[in-house]
Short mmCIF file of C-alpha atoms and ligand atoms in Angstrom, two decimals:
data_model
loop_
_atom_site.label_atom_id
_atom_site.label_comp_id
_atom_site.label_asym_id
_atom_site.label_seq_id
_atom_site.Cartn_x
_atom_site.Cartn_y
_atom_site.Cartn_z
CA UNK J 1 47.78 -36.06 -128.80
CA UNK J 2 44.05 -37.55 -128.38
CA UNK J 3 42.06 -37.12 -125.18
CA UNK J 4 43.15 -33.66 -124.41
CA UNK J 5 41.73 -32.13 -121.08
CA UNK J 6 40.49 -28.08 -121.99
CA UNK J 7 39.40 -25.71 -119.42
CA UNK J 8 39.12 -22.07 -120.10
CA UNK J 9 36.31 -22.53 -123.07
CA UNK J 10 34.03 -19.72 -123.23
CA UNK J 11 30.22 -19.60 -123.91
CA UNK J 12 27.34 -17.19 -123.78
CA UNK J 13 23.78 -17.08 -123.64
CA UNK J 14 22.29 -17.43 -127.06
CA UNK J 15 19.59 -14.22 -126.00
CA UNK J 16 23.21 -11.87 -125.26
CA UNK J 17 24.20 -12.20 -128.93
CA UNK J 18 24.21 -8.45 -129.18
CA UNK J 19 26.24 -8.04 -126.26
CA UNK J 20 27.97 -10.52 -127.53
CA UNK J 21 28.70 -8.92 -130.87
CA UNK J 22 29.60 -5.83 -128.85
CA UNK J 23 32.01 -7.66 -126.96
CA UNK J 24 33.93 -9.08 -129.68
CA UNK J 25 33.66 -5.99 -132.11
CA UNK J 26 36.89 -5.15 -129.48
CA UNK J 27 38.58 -8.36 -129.76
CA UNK J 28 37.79 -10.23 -132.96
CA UNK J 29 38.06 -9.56 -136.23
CA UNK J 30 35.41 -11.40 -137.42
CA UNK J 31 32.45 -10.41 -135.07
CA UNK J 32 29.84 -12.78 -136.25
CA UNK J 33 31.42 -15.82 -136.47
CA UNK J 34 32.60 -15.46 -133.21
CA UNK J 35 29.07 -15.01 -131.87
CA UNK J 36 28.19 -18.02 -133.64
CA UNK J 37 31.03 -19.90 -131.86
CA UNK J 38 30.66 -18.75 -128.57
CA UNK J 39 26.82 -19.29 -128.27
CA UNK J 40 27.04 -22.61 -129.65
CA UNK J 41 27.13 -25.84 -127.31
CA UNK J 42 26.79 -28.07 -130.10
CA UNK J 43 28.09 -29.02 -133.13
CA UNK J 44 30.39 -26.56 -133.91
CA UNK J 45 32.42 -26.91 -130.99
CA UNK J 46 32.08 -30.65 -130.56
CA UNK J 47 33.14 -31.00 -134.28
CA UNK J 48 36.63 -28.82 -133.35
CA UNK J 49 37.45 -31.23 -130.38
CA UNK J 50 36.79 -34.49 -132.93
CA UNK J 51 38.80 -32.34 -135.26
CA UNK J 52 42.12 -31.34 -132.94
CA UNK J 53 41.64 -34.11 -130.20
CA UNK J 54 40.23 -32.75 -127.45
CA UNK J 55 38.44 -35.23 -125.47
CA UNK J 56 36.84 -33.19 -122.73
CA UNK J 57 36.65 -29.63 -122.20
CA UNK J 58 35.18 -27.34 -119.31
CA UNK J 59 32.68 -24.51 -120.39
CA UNK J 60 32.73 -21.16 -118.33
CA UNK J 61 30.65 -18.03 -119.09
CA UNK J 62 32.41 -15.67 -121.57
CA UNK J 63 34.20 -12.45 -119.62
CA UNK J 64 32.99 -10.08 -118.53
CA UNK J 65 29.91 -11.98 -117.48
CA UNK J 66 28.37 -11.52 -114.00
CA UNK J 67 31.40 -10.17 -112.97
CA UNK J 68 29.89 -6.73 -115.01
CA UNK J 69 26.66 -6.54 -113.47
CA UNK J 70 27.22 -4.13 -110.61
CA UNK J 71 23.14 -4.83 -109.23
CA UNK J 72 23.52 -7.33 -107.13
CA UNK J 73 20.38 -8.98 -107.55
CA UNK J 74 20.51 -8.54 -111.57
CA UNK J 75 24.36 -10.18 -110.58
CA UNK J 76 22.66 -13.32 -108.83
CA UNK J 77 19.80 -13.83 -111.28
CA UNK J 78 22.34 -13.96 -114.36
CA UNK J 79 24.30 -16.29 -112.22
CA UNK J 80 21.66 -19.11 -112.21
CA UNK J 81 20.10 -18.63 -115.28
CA UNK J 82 23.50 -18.71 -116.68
CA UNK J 83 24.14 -22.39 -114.67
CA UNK J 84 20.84 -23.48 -115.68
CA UNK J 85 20.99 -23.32 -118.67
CA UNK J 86 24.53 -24.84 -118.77
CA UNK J 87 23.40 -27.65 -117.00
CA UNK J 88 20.50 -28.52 -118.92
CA UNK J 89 22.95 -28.30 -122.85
CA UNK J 90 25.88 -30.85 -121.11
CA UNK J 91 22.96 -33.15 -119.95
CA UNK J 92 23.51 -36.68 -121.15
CA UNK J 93 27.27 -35.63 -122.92
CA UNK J 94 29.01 -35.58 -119.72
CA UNK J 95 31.48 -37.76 -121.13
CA UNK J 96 32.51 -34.61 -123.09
CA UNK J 97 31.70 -31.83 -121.43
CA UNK J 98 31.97 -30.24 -117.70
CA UNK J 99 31.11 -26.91 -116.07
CA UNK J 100 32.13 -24.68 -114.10
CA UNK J 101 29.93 -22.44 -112.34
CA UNK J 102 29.27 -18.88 -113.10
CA UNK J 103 28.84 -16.76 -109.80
CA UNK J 104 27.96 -13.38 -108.81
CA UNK J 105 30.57 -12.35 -106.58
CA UNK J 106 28.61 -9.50 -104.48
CA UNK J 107 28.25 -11.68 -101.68
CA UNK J 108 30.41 -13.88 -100.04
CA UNK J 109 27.53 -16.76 -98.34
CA UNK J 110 25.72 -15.91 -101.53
CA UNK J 111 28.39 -17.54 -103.84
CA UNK J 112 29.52 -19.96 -101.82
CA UNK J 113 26.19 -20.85 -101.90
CA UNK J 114 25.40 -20.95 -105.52
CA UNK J 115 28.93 -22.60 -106.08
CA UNK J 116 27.26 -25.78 -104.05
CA UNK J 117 24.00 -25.61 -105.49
CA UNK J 118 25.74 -26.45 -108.81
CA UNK J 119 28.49 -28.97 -107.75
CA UNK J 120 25.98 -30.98 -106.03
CA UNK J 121 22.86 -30.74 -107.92
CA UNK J 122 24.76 -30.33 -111.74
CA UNK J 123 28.33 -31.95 -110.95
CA UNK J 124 29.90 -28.90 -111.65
CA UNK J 125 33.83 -28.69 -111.75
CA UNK J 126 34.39 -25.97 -109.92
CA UNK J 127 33.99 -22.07 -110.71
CA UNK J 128 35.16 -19.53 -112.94
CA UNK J 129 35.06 -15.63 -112.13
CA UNK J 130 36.27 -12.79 -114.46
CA UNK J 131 38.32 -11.25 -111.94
CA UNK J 132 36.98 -8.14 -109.48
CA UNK J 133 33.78 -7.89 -108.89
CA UNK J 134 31.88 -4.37 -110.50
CA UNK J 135 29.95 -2.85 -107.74
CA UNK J 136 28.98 -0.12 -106.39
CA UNK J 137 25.97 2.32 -107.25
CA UNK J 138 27.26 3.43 -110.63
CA UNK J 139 28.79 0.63 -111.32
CA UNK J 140 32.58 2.52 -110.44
CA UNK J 141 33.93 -0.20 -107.28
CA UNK J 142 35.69 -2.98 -107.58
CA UNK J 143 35.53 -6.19 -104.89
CA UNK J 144 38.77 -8.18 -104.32
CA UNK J 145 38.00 -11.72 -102.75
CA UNK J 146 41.31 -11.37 -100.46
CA UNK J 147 39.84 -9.93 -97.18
CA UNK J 148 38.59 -12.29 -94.31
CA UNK J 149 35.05 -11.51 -95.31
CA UNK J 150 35.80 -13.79 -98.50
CA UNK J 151 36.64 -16.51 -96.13
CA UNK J 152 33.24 -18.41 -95.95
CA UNK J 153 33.45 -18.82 -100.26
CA UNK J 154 36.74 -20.20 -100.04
CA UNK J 155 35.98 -22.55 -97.29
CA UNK J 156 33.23 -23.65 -99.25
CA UNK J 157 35.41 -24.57 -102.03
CA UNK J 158 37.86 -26.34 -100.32
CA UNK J 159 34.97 -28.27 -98.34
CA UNK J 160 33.71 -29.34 -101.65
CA UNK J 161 37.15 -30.09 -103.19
CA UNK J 162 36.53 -27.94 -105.94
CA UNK J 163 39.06 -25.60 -107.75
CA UNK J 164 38.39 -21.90 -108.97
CA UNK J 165 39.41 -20.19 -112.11
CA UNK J 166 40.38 -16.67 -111.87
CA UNK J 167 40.18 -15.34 -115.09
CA UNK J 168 40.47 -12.15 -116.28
CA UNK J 169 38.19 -9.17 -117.21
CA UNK J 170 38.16 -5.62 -119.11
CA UNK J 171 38.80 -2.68 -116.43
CA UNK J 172 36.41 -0.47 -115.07
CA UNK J 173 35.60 2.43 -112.47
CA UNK J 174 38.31 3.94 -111.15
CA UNK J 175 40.82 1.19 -112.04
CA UNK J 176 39.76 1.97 -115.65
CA UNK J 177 39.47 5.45 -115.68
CA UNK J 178 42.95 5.95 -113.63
CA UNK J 179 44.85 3.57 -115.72
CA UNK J 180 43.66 2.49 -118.57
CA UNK J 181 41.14 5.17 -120.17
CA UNK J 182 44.51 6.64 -122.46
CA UNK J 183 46.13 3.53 -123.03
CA UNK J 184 43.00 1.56 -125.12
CA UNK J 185 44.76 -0.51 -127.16
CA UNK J 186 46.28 -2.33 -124.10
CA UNK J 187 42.87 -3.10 -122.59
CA UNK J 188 42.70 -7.32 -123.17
CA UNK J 189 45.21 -9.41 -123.71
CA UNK J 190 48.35 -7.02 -124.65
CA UNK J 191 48.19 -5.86 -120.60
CA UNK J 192 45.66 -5.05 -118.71
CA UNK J 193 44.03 -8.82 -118.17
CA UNK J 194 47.68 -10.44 -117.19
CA UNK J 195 47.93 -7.28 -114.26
CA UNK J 196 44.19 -7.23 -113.40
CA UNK J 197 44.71 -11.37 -113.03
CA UNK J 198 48.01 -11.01 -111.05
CA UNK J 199 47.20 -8.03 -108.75
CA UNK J 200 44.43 -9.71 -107.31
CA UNK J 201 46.18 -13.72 -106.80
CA UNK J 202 49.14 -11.81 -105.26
CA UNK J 203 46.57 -10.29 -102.80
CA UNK J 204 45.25 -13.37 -102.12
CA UNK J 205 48.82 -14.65 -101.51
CA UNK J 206 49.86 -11.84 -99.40
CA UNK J 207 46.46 -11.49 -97.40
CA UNK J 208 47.09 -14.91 -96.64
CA UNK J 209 44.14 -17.13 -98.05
CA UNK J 210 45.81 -19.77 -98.87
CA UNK J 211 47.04 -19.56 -95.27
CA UNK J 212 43.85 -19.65 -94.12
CA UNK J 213 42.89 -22.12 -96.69
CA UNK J 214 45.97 -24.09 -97.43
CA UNK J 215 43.70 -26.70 -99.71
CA UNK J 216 42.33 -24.14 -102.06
CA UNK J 217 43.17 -24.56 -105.30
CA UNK J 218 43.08 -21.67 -107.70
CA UNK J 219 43.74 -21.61 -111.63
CA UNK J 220 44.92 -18.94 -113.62
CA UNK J 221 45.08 -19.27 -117.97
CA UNK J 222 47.83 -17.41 -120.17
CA UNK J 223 50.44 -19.64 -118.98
CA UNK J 224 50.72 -17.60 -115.60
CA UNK J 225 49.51 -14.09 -116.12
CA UNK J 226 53.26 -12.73 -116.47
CA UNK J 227 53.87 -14.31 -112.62
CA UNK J 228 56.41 -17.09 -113.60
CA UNK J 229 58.82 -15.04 -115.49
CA UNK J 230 59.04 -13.08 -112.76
CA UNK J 231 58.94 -15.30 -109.84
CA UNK J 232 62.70 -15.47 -108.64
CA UNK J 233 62.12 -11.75 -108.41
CA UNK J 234 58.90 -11.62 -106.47
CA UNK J 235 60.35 -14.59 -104.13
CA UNK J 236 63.26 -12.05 -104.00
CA UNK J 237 61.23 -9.24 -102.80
CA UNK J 238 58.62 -11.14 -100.10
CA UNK J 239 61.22 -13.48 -98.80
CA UNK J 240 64.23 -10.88 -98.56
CA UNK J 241 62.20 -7.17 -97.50
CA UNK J 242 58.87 -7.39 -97.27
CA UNK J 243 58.73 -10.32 -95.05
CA UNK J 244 61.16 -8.37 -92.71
CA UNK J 245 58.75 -5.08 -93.24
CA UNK J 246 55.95 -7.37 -91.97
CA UNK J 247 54.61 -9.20 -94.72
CA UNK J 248 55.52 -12.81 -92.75
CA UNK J 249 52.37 -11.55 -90.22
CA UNK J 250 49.96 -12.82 -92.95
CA UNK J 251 52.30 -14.71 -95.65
CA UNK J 252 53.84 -17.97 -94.01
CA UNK J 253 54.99 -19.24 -97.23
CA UNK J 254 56.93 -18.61 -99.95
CA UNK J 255 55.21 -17.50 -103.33
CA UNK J 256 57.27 -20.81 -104.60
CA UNK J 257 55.23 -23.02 -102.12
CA UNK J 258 51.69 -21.48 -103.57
CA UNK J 259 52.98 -22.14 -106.98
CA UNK J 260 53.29 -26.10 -105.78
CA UNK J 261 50.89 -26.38 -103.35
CA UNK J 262 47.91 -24.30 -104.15
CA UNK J 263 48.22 -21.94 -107.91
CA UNK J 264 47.68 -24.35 -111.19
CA UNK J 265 48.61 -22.52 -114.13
CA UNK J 266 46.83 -23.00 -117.74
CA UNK J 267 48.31 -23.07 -121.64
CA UNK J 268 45.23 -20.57 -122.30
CA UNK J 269 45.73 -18.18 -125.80
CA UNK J 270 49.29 -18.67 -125.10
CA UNK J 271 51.23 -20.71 -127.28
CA UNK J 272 54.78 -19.88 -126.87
CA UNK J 273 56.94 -22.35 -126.70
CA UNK J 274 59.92 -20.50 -124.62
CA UNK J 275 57.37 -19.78 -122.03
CA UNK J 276 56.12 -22.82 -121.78
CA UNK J 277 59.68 -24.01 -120.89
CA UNK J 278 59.83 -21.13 -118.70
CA UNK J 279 57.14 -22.44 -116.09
CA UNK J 280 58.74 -26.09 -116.87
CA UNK J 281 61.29 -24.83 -115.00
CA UNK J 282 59.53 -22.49 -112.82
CA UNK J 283 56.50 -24.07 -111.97
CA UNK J 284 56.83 -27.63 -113.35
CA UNK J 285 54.90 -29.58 -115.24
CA UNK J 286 52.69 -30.99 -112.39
CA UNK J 287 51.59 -27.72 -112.30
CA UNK J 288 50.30 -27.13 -115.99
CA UNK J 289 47.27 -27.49 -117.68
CA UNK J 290 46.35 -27.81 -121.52
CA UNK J 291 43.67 -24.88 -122.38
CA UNK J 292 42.75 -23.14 -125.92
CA UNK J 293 40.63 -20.13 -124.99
CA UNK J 294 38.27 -20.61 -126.84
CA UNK J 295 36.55 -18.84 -129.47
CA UNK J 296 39.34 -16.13 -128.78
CA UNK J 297 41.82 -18.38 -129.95
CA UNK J 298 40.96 -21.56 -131.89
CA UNK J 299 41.55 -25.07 -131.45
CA UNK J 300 43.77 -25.31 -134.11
CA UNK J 301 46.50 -22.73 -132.99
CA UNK J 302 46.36 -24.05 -129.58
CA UNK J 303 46.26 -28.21 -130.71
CA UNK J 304 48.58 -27.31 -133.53
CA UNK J 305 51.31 -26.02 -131.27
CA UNK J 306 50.46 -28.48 -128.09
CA UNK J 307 50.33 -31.40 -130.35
CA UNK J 308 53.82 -30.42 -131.95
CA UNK J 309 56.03 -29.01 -129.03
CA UNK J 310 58.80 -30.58 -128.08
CA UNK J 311 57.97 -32.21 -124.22
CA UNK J 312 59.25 -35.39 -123.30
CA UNK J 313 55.76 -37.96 -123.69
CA UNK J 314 55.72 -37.87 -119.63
CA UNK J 315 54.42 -34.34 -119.15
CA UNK J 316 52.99 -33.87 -122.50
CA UNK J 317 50.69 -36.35 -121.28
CA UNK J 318 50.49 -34.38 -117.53
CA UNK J 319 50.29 -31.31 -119.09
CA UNK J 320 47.66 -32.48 -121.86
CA UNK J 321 45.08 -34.48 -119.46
CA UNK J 322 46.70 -36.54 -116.88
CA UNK J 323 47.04 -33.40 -114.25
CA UNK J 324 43.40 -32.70 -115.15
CA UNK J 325 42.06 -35.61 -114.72
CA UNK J 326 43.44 -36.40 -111.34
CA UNK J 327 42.20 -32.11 -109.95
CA UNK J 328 39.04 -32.47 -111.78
CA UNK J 329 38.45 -36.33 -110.91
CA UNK J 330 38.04 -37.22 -114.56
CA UNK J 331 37.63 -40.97 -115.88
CA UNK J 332 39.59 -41.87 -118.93
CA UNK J 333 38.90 -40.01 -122.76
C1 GRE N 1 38.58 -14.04 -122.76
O1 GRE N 1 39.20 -15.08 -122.59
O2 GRE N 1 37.54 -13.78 -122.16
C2 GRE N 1 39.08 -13.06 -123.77
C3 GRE N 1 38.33 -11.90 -124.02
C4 GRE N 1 38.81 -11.02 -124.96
C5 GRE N 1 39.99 -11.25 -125.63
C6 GRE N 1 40.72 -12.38 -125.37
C7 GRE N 1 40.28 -13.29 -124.46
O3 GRE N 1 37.19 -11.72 -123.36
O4 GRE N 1 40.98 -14.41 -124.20
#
């Protein structure tokens, strides 16, 4: 399929190529070339989307990003030069590339308002944050974005009609230490990014945001974060005890309703075809977004398998760019 719509497409700074390198020497097998990927904006990546047909795709900083940086003034000064410098490398190729914003999440007026400075000054698409907040003075807190105090950011985003990607992030502090710290090898994608991811949207869901915000619109990548497998369950447990216990005091809804009304979910580094007929079902197709996760996965495992799967044209074209499009008010690729 041409024209494909991708959204969860990492970069970095070009001056953090040895954090970079760090980064990846736990994830990829071949550290350099994905430094060389991931701090490109240029031809490399623009030659894969000519290559596997992606027509547009939506940068975001790499994980763990400003989401690591536990000073919050180090946080906020990352965050711009970070958008800055974003801006200025999609100038003039806006016809193939968006962004979405990076943000330091220590402050809730603070990111709203860096989130506006870059939709209306850059055209930004929305923003992306590696899960919790680091905080703290050694760097061992974590901040969830599901208490009132949050409430100003995602007002902000639903005044400027603009979505945000959770997405996830390695452990740390006590989280890590308490959890993880034994288990290393299921840091990352095996584990600990699908429960860091769903932990903190089924706060938001059961601290009521999307209550309080009913327009919000919040993306998550890996084809759900384990969440739509399991949703008759979790439907089974709010709707059936916990709403009984007390849970309806703050959760009018039904986790199916946020699925429709408010949760998009993304095809990002996973290509499974079972699963994808899984949130079919679960979610539906209106729901789901074509993403490669990029340079963790490449564009032609994640094209390969989109292009090929077996979807009736109607929501191969929804999923592919058509739902896109219309969230991210796209013109035609
Ligand atoms: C990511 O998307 O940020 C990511 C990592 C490490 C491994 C896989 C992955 O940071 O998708």
């Amino acid at each position: 399929m041409l024209g494909k719509i991708a959204l969860e497409e990492a970069f970095a700074l070009p001056r953090k190529q040895k954090e970079t390198e760090a980064w990846a020497s736990l994830f990829a097998i071949d550290g350099k070339k994905h430094a060389r990927e991931i701090t490109d904006i240029d031809d490399i990546r623009t030659g894969y989307m000519n290559q596997y047909g992606v027509g547009y795709q939506i940068l975001s900083y790499t994980a763990p990003g400003v989401q690591d940086i536990y000073d919050s003034k180090e946080a906020q000064a990352l965050a711009k030069e970070i958008n800055d410098y974003a801006a200025e490398k999609i100038k003039g190729r806006e016809d193939r590339y968006g962004c979405f914003a990076a943000l330091s999440m220590h402050n809730p007026a603070e990111a709203a308002a860096e989130l506006e400075r870059c939709v209306t000054q850059y055209g930004f698409k929305g923003a992306l944050v590696n899960d919790t907040q680091r905080s703290g003075p050694y760097g061992n807190l974590n901040i969830f974005y599901d208490d009132p105090s949050w409430d100003i950011f995602w007002a902000t985003c639903t005044r400027l009609d603009v979505p945000v990607y959770l997405h996830p992030r390695n452990p740390t502090g006590s989280i890590h230490d308490q959890l993880w710290k034994d288990r290393k090898w299921l840091i990352g994608p095996p584990l600990s990014f699908a429960q860091g991811v769903s932990l903190h949207l089924l706060g938001m869901v059961t601290n009521g945001v999307f209550d309080r915000h009913p327009k919000l619109q919040l993306i998550i990548g890996h084809l759900g974060e384990h969440l739509p497998p399991d949703l008759w369950r979790i439907n089974h447990w709010f709707e059936d005890i916990k709403k009984p216990l007390g849970l309806s005091a703050t959760c009018k809804k039904s986790i199916r309703d946020y699925f429709a009304e408010n949760i998009w979910i993304t095809t990002s580094g996973n290509f499974s075809s079972p699963l994808l007929q899984l949130c079919m079902t679960e979610v539906g197709a209106d729901r789901i977004l074509f993403s490669v996760d990029y340079p963790f996965e490449s564009f032609g495992d994640a094209c390969g398998w989109f292009d090929a799967v077996e979807l009736n044209r109607i929501d191969k074209l929804k999923i592919g760019r058509e739902n896109a499009r219309k969230l991210f008010k796209l013109g035609g690729f």
